[in-house]
Coordinates of C-alpha atoms and ligand atoms in Angstrom, one line a residue:
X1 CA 109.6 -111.8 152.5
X2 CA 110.6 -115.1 153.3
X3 CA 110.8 -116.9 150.4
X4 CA 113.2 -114.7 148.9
X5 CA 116.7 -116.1 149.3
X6 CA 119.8 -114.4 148.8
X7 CA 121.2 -116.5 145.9
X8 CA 122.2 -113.9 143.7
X9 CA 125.1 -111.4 143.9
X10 CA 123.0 -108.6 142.7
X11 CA 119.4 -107.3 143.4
X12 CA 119.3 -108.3 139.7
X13 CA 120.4 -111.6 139.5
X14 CA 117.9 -112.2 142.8
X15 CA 115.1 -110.6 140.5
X16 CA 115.9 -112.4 137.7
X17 CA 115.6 -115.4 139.7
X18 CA 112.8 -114.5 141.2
X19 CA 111.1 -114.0 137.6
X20 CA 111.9 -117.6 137.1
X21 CA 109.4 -118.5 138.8
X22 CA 106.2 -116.7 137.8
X23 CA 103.9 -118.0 135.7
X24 CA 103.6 -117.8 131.9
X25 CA 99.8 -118.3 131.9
X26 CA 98.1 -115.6 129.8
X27 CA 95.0 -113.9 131.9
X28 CA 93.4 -112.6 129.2
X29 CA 93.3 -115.9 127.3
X30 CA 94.7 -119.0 129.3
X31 CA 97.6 -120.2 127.2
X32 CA 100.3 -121.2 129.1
X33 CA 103.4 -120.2 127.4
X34 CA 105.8 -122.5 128.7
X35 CA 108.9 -121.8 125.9
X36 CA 108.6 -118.0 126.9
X37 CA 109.8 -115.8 129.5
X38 CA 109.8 -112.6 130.6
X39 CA 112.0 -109.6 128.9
X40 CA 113.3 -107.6 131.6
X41 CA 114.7 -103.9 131.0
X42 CA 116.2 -102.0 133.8
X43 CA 115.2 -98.6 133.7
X44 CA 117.2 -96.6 136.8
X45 CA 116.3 -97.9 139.8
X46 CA 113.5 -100.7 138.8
X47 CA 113.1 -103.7 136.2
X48 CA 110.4 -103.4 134.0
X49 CA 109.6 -107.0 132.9
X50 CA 106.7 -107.5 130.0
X51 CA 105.6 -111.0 128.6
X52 CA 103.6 -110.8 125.0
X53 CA 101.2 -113.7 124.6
X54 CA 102.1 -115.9 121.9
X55 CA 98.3 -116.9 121.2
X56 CA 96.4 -113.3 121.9
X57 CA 98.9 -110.8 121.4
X58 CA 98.1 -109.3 125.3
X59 CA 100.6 -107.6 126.9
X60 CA 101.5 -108.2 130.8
X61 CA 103.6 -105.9 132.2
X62 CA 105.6 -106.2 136.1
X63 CA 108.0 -103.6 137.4
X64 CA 109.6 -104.2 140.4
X65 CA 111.7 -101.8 142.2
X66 CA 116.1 -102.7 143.0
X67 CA 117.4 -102.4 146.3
X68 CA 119.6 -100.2 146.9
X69 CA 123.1 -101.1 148.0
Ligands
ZN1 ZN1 96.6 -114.8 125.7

């Protein structure tokens, strides 16, 4: 829990943030897609965020739950 800082002014913008920082290396295949990012959608109360692999085509998929205010 610590290294999450409050530096945005909604859960979002702190999980958007936080998003930043993962990595864009594929598991299934290695390639590191460092022009990419991840697509977030907000579906009620969580973020669902999914990354296609530019080189494989696999699918990783994240979904992280807001607080609640
Ligand atoms: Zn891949």
């Amino acid at each position: 829990m610590s290294e999450l800082e409050d530096i945005g002014s909604t859960p979002f913008d702190r999980m958007a943030s936080h998003m930043e920082h993962e990595d864009l290396v594929c598991s299934e295949c290695g390639y590191d897609d460092e022009d990419g990012s991840w697509r977030a959608r907000t579906t009620g109360g969580q973020v669902l965020y999914t990354h296609v692999c530019p080189s494989c085509g696999a699918i990783r998929k994240r979904t992280y739950h807001l607080d609640r205010d």
